[in-house]
Short mmCIF file of C-alpha atoms in Angstrom, two decimals:
data_model
loop_
_atom_site.label_atom_id
_atom_site.label_comp_id
_atom_site.label_asym_id
_atom_site.label_seq_id
_atom_site.Cartn_x
_atom_site.Cartn_y
_atom_site.Cartn_z
CA UNK A 1 0.60 4.75 -26.04
CA UNK A 2 -1.65 6.98 -23.95
CA UNK A 3 -1.75 6.37 -20.20
CA UNK A 4 -5.31 5.70 -19.04
CA UNK A 5 -6.42 5.37 -15.42
CA UNK A 6 -9.52 4.06 -13.66
CA UNK A 7 -10.91 7.06 -11.79
CA UNK A 8 -12.91 6.15 -8.68
CA UNK A 9 -14.74 9.47 -8.97
CA UNK A 10 -16.12 8.93 -12.48
CA UNK A 11 -16.17 5.10 -12.29
CA UNK A 12 -14.52 4.78 -15.68
CA UNK A 13 -11.10 4.58 -17.25
CA UNK A 14 -9.90 7.90 -18.64
CA UNK A 15 -6.88 9.30 -20.51
CA UNK A 16 -4.41 10.87 -18.08
CA UNK A 17 -4.22 14.64 -18.52
CA UNK A 18 -2.47 16.74 -15.90
CA UNK A 19 -3.35 20.21 -14.68
CA UNK A 20 0.04 21.44 -15.85
CA UNK A 21 1.55 19.73 -18.91
CA UNK A 22 4.47 17.47 -18.05
CA UNK A 23 4.00 17.78 -14.29
CA UNK A 24 2.14 15.61 -11.78
CA UNK A 25 1.02 16.69 -8.32
CA UNK A 26 0.34 13.53 -6.31
CA UNK A 27 -0.86 13.08 -2.72
CA UNK A 28 -1.04 9.80 -0.82
CA UNK A 29 -2.96 9.48 2.45
CA UNK A 30 -0.29 7.96 4.65
CA UNK A 31 -0.24 6.14 7.97
CA UNK A 32 -1.45 6.93 11.47
CA UNK A 33 1.70 6.53 13.54
CA UNK A 34 0.64 4.56 16.61
CA UNK A 35 2.15 1.16 15.71
CA UNK A 36 4.48 -0.61 13.30
CA UNK A 37 3.44 -0.78 9.65
CA UNK A 38 1.73 -3.97 8.49
CA UNK A 39 1.21 -5.80 5.20
CA UNK A 40 -1.58 -3.46 4.15
CA UNK A 41 0.76 -0.49 4.49
CA UNK A 42 3.43 -2.41 2.56
CA UNK A 43 1.08 -2.93 -0.35
CA UNK A 44 -0.09 0.68 -0.49
CA UNK A 45 3.39 2.16 -0.18
CA UNK A 46 4.84 -0.18 -2.81
CA UNK A 47 1.99 0.50 -5.24
CA UNK A 48 2.21 4.29 -5.02
CA UNK A 49 6.01 4.18 -5.04
CA UNK A 50 5.90 2.30 -8.35
CA UNK A 51 3.20 4.58 -9.77
CA UNK A 52 5.46 7.54 -9.02
CA UNK A 53 8.50 5.78 -10.52
CA UNK A 54 6.56 4.90 -13.67
CA UNK A 55 5.28 8.44 -14.16
CA UNK A 56 8.85 9.68 -13.91
CA UNK A 57 9.99 6.97 -16.33
CA UNK A 58 7.57 8.14 -19.01
CA UNK A 59 8.73 11.71 -18.63
CA UNK A 60 6.64 13.44 -15.98
CA UNK A 61 8.06 15.68 -13.28
CA UNK A 62 6.34 14.36 -10.16
CA UNK A 63 5.87 16.14 -6.86
CA UNK A 64 4.84 13.47 -4.37
CA UNK A 65 3.50 14.34 -0.93
CA UNK A 66 2.58 11.82 1.76
CA UNK A 67 1.21 12.75 5.16
CA UNK A 68 1.59 11.37 8.66
CA UNK A 69 -1.43 11.47 10.94
CA UNK A 70 0.15 12.23 14.30
CA UNK A 71 -3.00 13.35 16.16
CA UNK A 72 -5.38 10.48 16.83
CA UNK A 73 -7.15 8.67 19.65
CA UNK A 74 -5.09 5.53 18.98
CA UNK A 75 -1.86 7.49 19.45
CA UNK A 76 -3.19 9.06 22.65
CA UNK A 77 -4.31 5.66 23.97
CA UNK A 78 -0.87 4.17 23.37
CA UNK A 79 0.82 7.16 24.99
CA UNK A 80 -1.41 6.72 28.03
CA UNK A 81 -0.60 3.00 28.31
CA UNK A 82 3.12 3.73 28.02
CA UNK A 83 2.99 6.74 30.39
CA UNK A 84 4.45 8.70 27.51
CA UNK A 85 3.24 11.49 25.23
CA UNK A 86 1.57 11.64 21.85
CA UNK A 87 4.66 13.29 20.37
CA UNK A 88 7.03 10.61 21.68
CA UNK A 89 4.83 7.80 20.34
CA UNK A 90 4.41 9.46 16.95
CA UNK A 91 8.12 10.20 16.57
CA UNK A 92 9.03 6.60 17.43
CA UNK A 93 6.73 5.10 14.84
CA UNK A 94 7.61 7.65 12.16
CA UNK A 95 11.22 6.56 12.64
CA UNK A 96 10.12 2.91 12.40
CA UNK A 97 8.16 3.73 9.24
CA UNK A 98 11.26 5.05 7.48
CA UNK A 99 13.26 2.00 8.58
CA UNK A 100 10.64 -0.39 7.19
CA UNK A 101 10.21 1.48 3.94
CA UNK A 102 13.96 1.68 3.36
CA UNK A 103 14.12 -2.12 3.63
CA UNK A 104 11.38 -2.39 1.00
CA UNK A 105 13.19 0.00 -1.33
CA UNK A 106 10.52 2.73 -1.10
CA UNK A 107 11.77 6.09 -2.36
CA UNK A 108 11.12 8.91 0.07
CA UNK A 109 8.35 11.36 -0.76
CA UNK A 110 9.21 14.94 -1.59
CA UNK A 111 7.50 16.03 1.61
CA UNK A 112 5.93 14.40 4.68
CA UNK A 113 3.57 16.93 6.30
CA UNK A 114 2.25 16.12 9.77
CA UNK A 115 -1.05 17.18 11.28
CA UNK A 116 0.74 18.83 14.20
CA UNK A 117 2.79 20.89 11.74
CA UNK A 118 -0.24 22.01 9.71
CA UNK A 119 -2.32 23.61 12.45
CA UNK A 120 -2.43 27.08 10.86
CA UNK A 121 -3.64 25.68 7.53
CA UNK A 122 -6.22 23.50 9.29
CA UNK A 123 -7.66 26.39 11.30
CA UNK A 124 -7.66 28.66 8.24
CA UNK A 125 -9.66 26.11 6.24
CA UNK A 126 -12.17 25.60 9.07
CA UNK A 127 -12.61 29.37 9.36
CA UNK A 128 -13.32 29.65 5.61
CA UNK A 129 -15.84 26.81 5.79
CA UNK A 130 -17.57 28.58 8.66
CA UNK A 131 -17.70 31.87 6.76
CA UNK A 132 -19.21 30.16 3.71
CA UNK A 133 -21.93 28.46 5.77
CA UNK A 134 -20.54 24.92 5.53
CA UNK A 135 -19.45 24.69 9.19
CA UNK A 136 -20.81 25.75 12.57
CA UNK A 137 -19.42 25.90 16.11
CA UNK A 138 -21.09 24.00 18.93
CA UNK A 139 -19.78 24.07 22.49
CA UNK A 140 -16.10 24.24 21.59
CA UNK A 141 -16.46 21.81 18.68
CA UNK A 142 -16.86 22.74 15.01
CA UNK A 143 -18.90 20.55 12.66
CA UNK A 144 -19.21 20.29 8.91
CA UNK A 145 -22.81 20.66 7.71
CA UNK A 146 -22.96 17.75 5.30
CA UNK A 147 -26.32 18.62 3.76
CA UNK A 148 -24.98 22.03 2.70
CA UNK A 149 -22.69 20.34 0.16
CA UNK A 150 -25.02 19.20 -2.60
CA UNK A 151 -22.49 16.81 -4.17
CA UNK A 152 -21.81 14.85 -1.01
CA UNK A 153 -21.48 11.17 -1.87
CA UNK A 154 -20.20 11.63 -5.43
CA UNK A 155 -16.97 9.71 -4.79
CA UNK A 156 -18.39 6.75 -2.91
CA UNK A 157 -21.77 6.67 -4.63
CA UNK A 158 -23.54 6.74 -1.26
CA UNK A 159 -26.65 8.79 -0.65
CA UNK A 160 -27.49 10.17 2.75
CA UNK A 161 -31.03 8.84 2.60
CA UNK A 162 -29.59 5.33 2.23
CA UNK A 163 -27.38 5.61 5.29
CA UNK A 164 -29.01 4.59 8.56
CA UNK A 165 -28.46 7.23 11.22
CA UNK A 166 -26.14 6.06 13.96
CA UNK A 167 -24.54 3.31 11.84
CA UNK A 168 -22.22 5.17 9.51
CA UNK A 169 -18.74 6.46 10.24
CA UNK A 170 -19.54 9.66 8.31
CA UNK A 171 -20.18 11.35 11.61
CA UNK A 172 -16.91 11.91 13.37
CA UNK A 173 -13.31 10.84 13.24
CA UNK A 174 -13.08 7.10 12.88
CA UNK A 175 -16.00 5.96 14.97
CA UNK A 176 -18.06 3.34 13.14
CA UNK A 177 -21.10 3.88 15.32
CA UNK A 178 -22.68 6.72 17.30
CA UNK A 179 -24.35 6.70 20.69
CA UNK A 180 -27.28 9.09 20.34
CA UNK A 181 -27.09 9.76 24.11
CA UNK A 182 -23.52 11.05 23.72
CA UNK A 183 -23.36 14.84 24.43
CA UNK A 184 -21.03 15.25 21.45
CA UNK A 185 -23.66 13.68 19.18
CA UNK A 186 -26.32 15.96 20.61
CA UNK A 187 -24.29 19.05 19.71
CA UNK A 188 -24.80 18.40 16.00
CA UNK A 189 -27.55 20.01 13.96
CA UNK A 190 -27.74 16.89 11.81
CA UNK A 191 -26.59 13.33 12.63
CA UNK A 192 -24.59 13.20 9.40
CA UNK A 193 -22.38 16.17 10.30
CA UNK A 194 -18.78 15.38 11.21
CA UNK A 195 -16.19 17.08 13.40
CA UNK A 196 -13.70 19.55 11.99
CA UNK A 197 -12.46 20.65 15.42
CA UNK A 198 -12.85 18.90 18.77
CA UNK A 199 -12.84 20.70 22.11
CA UNK A 200 -10.03 19.66 24.43
CA UNK A 201 -10.70 16.96 26.99
CA UNK A 202 -8.85 16.89 30.32
CA UNK A 203 -5.33 15.53 29.98
CA UNK A 204 -5.27 15.59 26.16
CA UNK A 205 -2.88 17.67 24.04
CA UNK A 206 -4.60 20.78 22.73
CA UNK A 207 -3.99 23.76 20.48
CA UNK A 208 -5.47 27.22 20.86
CA UNK A 209 -8.02 28.24 18.24
CA UNK A 210 -10.83 30.78 17.68
CA UNK A 211 -13.22 28.09 19.01
CA UNK A 212 -11.24 27.33 22.12
CA UNK A 213 -8.49 24.86 22.97
CA UNK A 214 -8.80 21.59 21.06
CA UNK A 215 -7.51 19.48 18.19
CA UNK A 216 -8.55 18.87 14.59
CA UNK A 217 -10.79 16.08 13.38
CA UNK A 218 -9.24 13.40 11.21
CA UNK A 219 -10.59 14.45 7.79
CA UNK A 220 -9.66 18.13 7.82
CA UNK A 221 -5.90 17.52 8.06
CA UNK A 222 -5.57 16.07 4.54
CA UNK A 223 -7.64 18.82 2.95
CA UNK A 224 -5.38 21.40 4.59
CA UNK A 225 -2.16 19.57 3.69
CA UNK A 226 -3.11 19.15 0.03
CA UNK A 227 -4.01 22.82 -0.25
CA UNK A 228 -0.91 24.06 1.59
CA UNK A 229 1.60 21.83 -0.20
CA UNK A 230 0.11 21.27 -3.66
CA UNK A 231 -2.64 23.82 -4.31
CA UNK A 232 -6.38 23.78 -4.88
CA UNK A 233 -6.45 21.01 -7.52
CA UNK A 234 -4.00 18.13 -7.77
CA UNK A 235 -3.61 15.45 -10.41
CA UNK A 236 -3.70 12.23 -8.36
CA UNK A 237 -5.12 11.62 -4.91
CA UNK A 238 -4.21 8.09 -3.81
CA UNK A 239 -5.01 5.84 -0.88
CA UNK A 240 -6.49 2.55 0.22
CA UNK A 241 -9.98 1.53 -0.83
CA UNK A 242 -11.01 1.68 2.84
CA UNK A 243 -10.54 5.46 2.72
CA UNK A 244 -13.08 6.15 -0.04
CA UNK A 245 -15.80 6.59 2.56
CA UNK A 246 -15.86 8.57 4.70
CA UNK A 247 -12.34 10.03 4.61
CA UNK A 248 -11.92 10.91 0.95
CA UNK A 249 -15.60 11.77 0.60
CA UNK A 250 -15.21 14.24 3.45
CA UNK A 251 -12.00 15.66 1.99
CA UNK A 252 -13.87 16.51 -1.19
CA UNK A 253 -16.70 18.14 0.75
CA UNK A 254 -14.30 20.25 2.83
CA UNK A 255 -11.95 21.34 0.03
CA UNK A 256 -14.39 21.92 -2.80
CA UNK A 257 -16.83 23.85 -0.62
CA UNK A 258 -14.09 26.43 -0.10
CA UNK A 259 -12.28 26.51 -3.45
CA UNK A 260 -15.15 25.72 -5.83
CA UNK A 261 -12.63 23.59 -7.76
CA UNK A 262 -12.09 19.82 -8.03
CA UNK A 263 -9.79 18.61 -5.25
CA UNK A 264 -8.23 16.01 -7.57
CA UNK A 265 -8.57 15.06 -11.21
CA UNK A 266 -8.01 11.36 -10.56
CA UNK A 267 -8.84 9.38 -7.44
CA UNK A 268 -6.92 6.09 -7.31
CA UNK A 269 -7.38 3.41 -4.65
CA UNK A 270 -5.39 0.27 -3.92
CA UNK A 271 -7.16 -2.93 -2.91
CA UNK A 272 -6.96 -4.46 0.55
CA UNK A 273 -4.73 -7.28 1.78
CA UNK A 274 -6.18 -10.52 3.11
CA UNK A 275 -4.27 -13.26 4.90
CA UNK A 276 -5.23 -16.79 3.90
CA UNK A 277 -8.55 -15.47 2.62
CA UNK A 278 -9.47 -13.56 5.78
CA UNK A 279 -9.30 -9.90 6.69
CA UNK A 280 -6.06 -9.13 8.50
CA UNK A 281 -6.81 -8.60 12.18
CA UNK A 282 -4.97 -8.82 15.48
CA UNK A 283 -7.94 -10.66 16.97
CA UNK A 284 -7.62 -13.40 14.34
CA UNK A 285 -3.91 -13.75 14.98
CA UNK A 286 -3.04 -13.13 11.31
CA UNK A 287 -1.71 -9.59 11.76
CA UNK A 288 1.81 -9.33 10.33
CA UNK A 289 4.05 -6.29 10.47
CA UNK A 290 6.56 -5.53 7.73
CA UNK A 291 9.51 -5.94 10.06
CA UNK A 292 8.25 -9.28 11.39
CA UNK A 293 7.94 -10.56 7.83
CA UNK A 294 11.38 -9.37 6.75
CA UNK A 295 13.02 -10.50 9.99
CA UNK A 296 11.75 -14.01 9.24
CA UNK A 297 13.99 -13.97 6.18
CA UNK A 298 11.52 -13.04 3.43
CA UNK A 299 13.39 -11.07 0.78
CA UNK A 300 12.11 -7.46 0.48
CA UNK A 301 12.21 -7.77 -3.31
CA UNK A 302 10.00 -10.85 -3.08
CA UNK A 303 7.50 -8.74 -1.12
CA UNK A 304 7.56 -6.09 -3.86
CA UNK A 305 7.10 -8.76 -6.49
CA UNK A 306 4.21 -10.32 -4.56
CA UNK A 307 2.45 -6.94 -4.43
CA UNK A 308 3.05 -6.21 -8.12
CA UNK A 309 1.71 -9.55 -9.36
CA UNK A 310 -1.84 -8.33 -8.65
CA UNK A 311 -3.58 -5.38 -10.26
CA UNK A 312 -3.21 -2.54 -7.77
CA UNK A 313 -6.93 -1.90 -7.32
CA UNK A 314 -7.94 -5.51 -6.58
CA UNK A 315 -7.74 -7.37 -3.25
CA UNK A 316 -4.66 -9.53 -2.73
CA UNK A 317 -4.36 -12.63 -0.57
CA UNK A 318 -1.16 -13.13 1.41
CA UNK A 319 -0.39 -16.84 1.84
CA UNK A 320 2.75 -18.87 2.39
CA UNK A 321 2.33 -20.28 -1.12
CA UNK A 322 2.02 -16.81 -2.64
CA UNK A 323 5.16 -15.48 -0.96
CA UNK A 324 7.04 -18.67 -1.90
CA UNK A 325 6.04 -18.18 -5.53
CA UNK A 326 7.09 -14.53 -5.36
CA UNK A 327 10.44 -15.58 -3.87
CA UNK A 328 11.03 -18.00 -6.73
CA UNK A 329 10.04 -15.31 -9.19
CA UNK A 330 12.49 -12.89 -7.62
CA UNK A 331 15.31 -15.44 -7.94
CA UNK A 332 14.59 -15.59 -11.68
CA UNK A 333 14.62 -11.82 -12.13
CA UNK A 334 17.65 -11.47 -9.86
CA UNK A 335 19.65 -13.89 -12.00
CA UNK A 336 18.82 -11.80 -15.04
CA UNK A 337 19.81 -8.58 -13.26
CA UNK A 338 23.17 -10.05 -12.25
CA UNK A 339 23.92 -11.39 -15.74
CA UNK A 340 25.89 -8.32 -16.83
CA UNK A 341 28.03 -8.27 -13.70
CA UNK A 342 28.76 -12.00 -13.96
CA UNK A 343 29.36 -12.29 -17.70
CA UNK A 344 29.61 -8.78 -19.16
CA UNK A 345 33.39 -8.62 -19.07
CA UNK A 346 33.66 -12.06 -20.64
CA UNK A 347 31.33 -10.88 -23.42
CA UNK A 348 33.41 -7.77 -24.04
CA UNK A 349 31.04 -5.24 -22.51
CA UNK A 350 31.86 -2.05 -20.71
CA UNK A 351 29.41 -2.96 -17.95
CA UNK A 352 29.16 0.49 -16.34
CA UNK A 353 28.30 2.08 -19.69
CA UNK A 354 25.85 -0.72 -20.44
CA UNK A 355 24.10 -0.26 -17.09
CA UNK A 356 23.56 3.45 -17.61
CA UNK A 357 22.18 3.44 -21.14
CA UNK A 358 18.95 2.27 -22.70
CA UNK A 359 17.82 2.43 -26.28
CA UNK A 360 14.09 2.40 -26.95
CA UNK A 361 13.22 -1.05 -28.24
CA UNK A 362 10.30 -3.41 -28.72
CA UNK A 363 10.51 -4.77 -25.16
CA UNK A 364 10.34 -1.28 -23.68
CA UNK A 365 7.42 -0.45 -25.96
CA UNK A 366 5.56 -3.62 -24.92
CA UNK A 367 6.17 -2.79 -21.26
CA UNK A 368 4.85 0.77 -21.66
CA UNK A 369 1.88 -0.27 -23.75
CA UNK A 370 0.87 -2.79 -21.08
CA UNK A 371 1.46 -0.62 -18.02
CA UNK A 372 -0.28 2.35 -19.64
CA UNK A 373 -3.50 0.40 -19.22
CA UNK A 374 -4.34 1.58 -15.68
CA UNK A 375 -0.87 0.81 -14.28
CA UNK A 376 -1.00 -2.84 -15.29
CA UNK A 377 2.18 -3.83 -13.47
CA UNK A 378 1.40 -7.58 -13.56
CA UNK A 379 1.40 -7.37 -17.36
CA UNK A 380 4.62 -5.36 -17.30
CA UNK A 381 6.25 -8.07 -15.18
CA UNK A 382 5.68 -10.53 -18.01
CA UNK A 383 8.21 -8.62 -20.11
CA UNK A 384 10.75 -8.73 -17.26
CA UNK A 385 10.36 -12.48 -16.77
CA UNK A 386 10.84 -13.12 -20.48
CA UNK A 387 14.08 -11.13 -20.49
CA UNK A 388 15.35 -12.66 -17.25
CA UNK A 389 14.70 -16.23 -18.37
CA UNK A 390 16.46 -15.65 -21.68
CA UNK A 391 19.49 -14.18 -19.91
CA UNK A 392 19.53 -17.06 -17.45
CA UNK A 393 19.43 -19.57 -20.29
CA UNK A 394 22.28 -17.83 -22.10
CA UNK A 395 24.28 -17.69 -18.87
CA UNK A 396 23.97 -21.44 -18.45
CA UNK A 397 25.05 -21.97 -22.06
CA UNK A 398 28.03 -19.68 -21.56
CA UNK A 399 29.11 -21.56 -18.42
CA UNK A 400 28.74 -25.01 -19.95
CA UNK A 401 29.76 -24.36 -23.56
CA UNK A 402 32.03 -21.32 -23.28
CA UNK A 403 29.97 -19.18 -25.66
CA UNK A 404 26.41 -17.92 -26.08
CA UNK A 405 23.92 -18.66 -28.84
CA UNK A 406 22.82 -15.00 -28.92
CA UNK A 407 25.18 -12.21 -29.93
CA UNK A 408 26.88 -10.23 -27.15
CA UNK A 409 25.28 -7.04 -28.54
CA UNK A 410 21.78 -8.48 -28.30
CA UNK A 411 22.43 -9.83 -24.80
CA UNK A 412 23.66 -6.41 -23.76
CA UNK A 413 20.46 -4.84 -25.10
CA UNK A 414 18.36 -7.38 -23.22
CA UNK A 415 20.25 -6.83 -19.98
CA UNK A 416 20.09 -3.04 -20.27
CA UNK A 417 16.35 -3.28 -20.81
CA UNK A 418 15.83 -5.63 -17.86
CA UNK A 419 17.86 -3.47 -15.48
CA UNK A 420 15.97 -0.33 -16.51
CA UNK A 421 12.47 -1.82 -16.37
CA UNK A 422 13.17 -3.59 -13.09
CA UNK A 423 14.29 -0.24 -11.70
CA UNK A 424 10.95 1.27 -12.72
CA UNK A 425 9.30 -1.36 -10.52
CA UNK A 426 11.81 -0.85 -7.72
CA UNK A 427 13.29 -4.34 -8.19
CA UNK A 428 17.01 -4.12 -7.59
CA UNK A 429 19.60 -6.82 -6.87
CA UNK A 430 22.22 -5.99 -4.28
CA UNK A 431 25.19 -6.33 -6.58
CA UNK A 432 27.96 -6.44 -4.02
CA UNK A 433 26.13 -8.86 -1.76
CA UNK A 434 25.15 -11.08 -4.66
CA UNK A 435 28.30 -11.15 -6.77
CA UNK A 436 31.16 -11.01 -4.30
CA UNK A 437 32.39 -13.66 -1.90
CA UNK A 438 30.09 -15.13 0.71
CA UNK A 439 31.01 -17.92 3.14
CA UNK A 440 34.36 -18.21 1.37
CA UNK A 441 32.94 -18.89 -2.10
CA UNK A 442 32.85 -16.42 -4.96
CA UNK A 443 30.46 -16.73 -7.88
CA UNK A 444 33.32 -18.17 -9.93
CA UNK A 445 33.96 -20.79 -7.21
CA UNK A 446 30.30 -21.77 -7.23
CA UNK A 447 30.19 -22.07 -11.01
CA UNK A 448 33.32 -24.25 -10.89
CA UNK A 449 31.68 -26.52 -8.32
CA UNK A 450 28.59 -26.79 -10.54
CA UNK A 451 30.80 -27.75 -13.46
CA UNK A 452 32.47 -30.46 -11.35
CA UNK A 453 29.05 -31.73 -10.31
CA UNK A 454 27.88 -31.78 -13.92
CA UNK A 455 30.92 -33.85 -14.93
CA UNK A 456 30.20 -36.26 -12.07
CA UNK A 457 26.61 -36.67 -13.22
CA UNK A 458 27.70 -37.32 -16.81
CA UNK A 459 30.04 -40.02 -15.44
CA UNK A 460 27.10 -41.38 -13.38
CA UNK A 461 29.08 -40.74 -10.20
CA UNK A 462 25.98 -39.70 -8.29
CA UNK A 463 27.65 -39.98 -4.89
CA UNK A 464 30.13 -37.27 -5.90
CA UNK A 465 27.32 -35.21 -7.44
CA UNK A 466 25.36 -35.39 -4.18
CA UNK A 467 28.48 -34.55 -2.14
CA UNK A 468 29.06 -31.33 -4.11
CA UNK A 469 25.40 -30.34 -3.83
CA UNK A 470 25.46 -30.97 -0.05
CA UNK A 471 28.74 -29.06 0.29
CA UNK A 472 27.19 -26.03 -1.38
CA UNK A 473 23.98 -26.36 0.61
CA UNK A 474 26.01 -26.33 3.83
CA UNK A 475 27.31 -22.93 2.76
CA UNK A 476 23.76 -21.62 2.14
CA UNK A 477 23.90 -22.08 -1.63
CA UNK A 478 20.92 -23.87 -3.17
CA UNK A 479 21.08 -25.58 -6.56
CA UNK A 480 18.03 -25.85 -8.80
CA UNK A 481 18.24 -28.32 -11.67
CA UNK A 482 16.07 -27.87 -14.77
CA UNK A 483 16.05 -28.71 -18.47
CA UNK A 484 17.90 -25.45 -19.09
CA UNK A 485 20.73 -26.38 -16.73
CA UNK A 486 21.51 -25.76 -13.06
CA UNK A 487 20.67 -22.48 -11.38
CA UNK A 488 21.79 -21.40 -7.92
CA UNK A 489 21.04 -18.78 -5.32
CA UNK A 490 22.33 -17.80 -1.92
CA UNK A 491 19.85 -18.44 0.89
#
């Protein structure tokens, strides 16, 4: 069961082989901290969180680094509007980032370098590029000479001769167009060159450098952070598909021109998020932040499940129907995850021991074989749903008939497997919140009410059956009837 990955650089799926056996060095291009994180950030962070978890599950030691861009025109603009500072704005939204990610169950990275904390590494890299003839100063700015790097375009597949001058964001920072009358544009030797260092403008934060006071361009920060924290060549460089060009293309040009080594063995990119078929945009009114979504009552685990139901590299469409389906799917998996805590003692298990042990079995092997195909998490979820549905069915049988059709040992194996594999995907039920009393009713109380309702239905006393259902609904407990019995969940 060899792990194979689609490599954006080579445009083919390849066996995964690390620089150092058994160890993975992974870098994810993180967020620019000028606003709250949105659905696109949620998808990226969930995807790379699960990739990291899976690599650890199959035995790798993973060092995971994720940056914060805390120098940017958008941050400066917000600081100006708020009569604040770039540092205050960045710190506020970094704090908000950690709050949002904690709600989504995202494990923290091993390190979160910031551009403002990497200034020495940035300046050192620019100086080396200048010495090697890949960069030149111009009036307080420093530019990368794109045509000096013969492999420019190898990641994105773009060729300079196919890019119309003045239309491509290869030039500088994040601008998607260039005014040829702009003095900054006129400083360049070639229109395709992009800024490594920008001279300070009045009123802007600035750092001293050999080229004068200024601040780094956007692309150079990641090259410097990767090199400082992980070395010349890493195993996985991850990010959104929108970063392939120019950001990741420029990272390669900057890093490899200095080291002469590949920046990363594998370049992985997650697909974009659409909302009801359209690109997410504030102007379209379909821009949703993570906290807005969760504050509306959407379960964070349903968000994770929604993200994982699509192959990570493909676009995904966020709709009310899709999140409703993911919510229903989460209820199914959650019921399976809670099975051991609800019925384990009755089945004679030592639940704590059962939770912490896993024996390799056919379900685990199927999960690994599926996910090893370019992190096919949607396929892996199929195994989880099969286990959860079987446990739910056996739970209903146990409640209504007093015993299960499957042996307690086999049910314990199934539950152990589900808990472990769900953990790999970051899907975790809040045991105390789900299994202990809520609104005065324990799980046992609810099951007793369901039994009473079932007896009323058998006796064709539908008024009593409806009364019990309405009583539970009033206490935020929803019943779902099916051929397999009655399921319930707390709203």
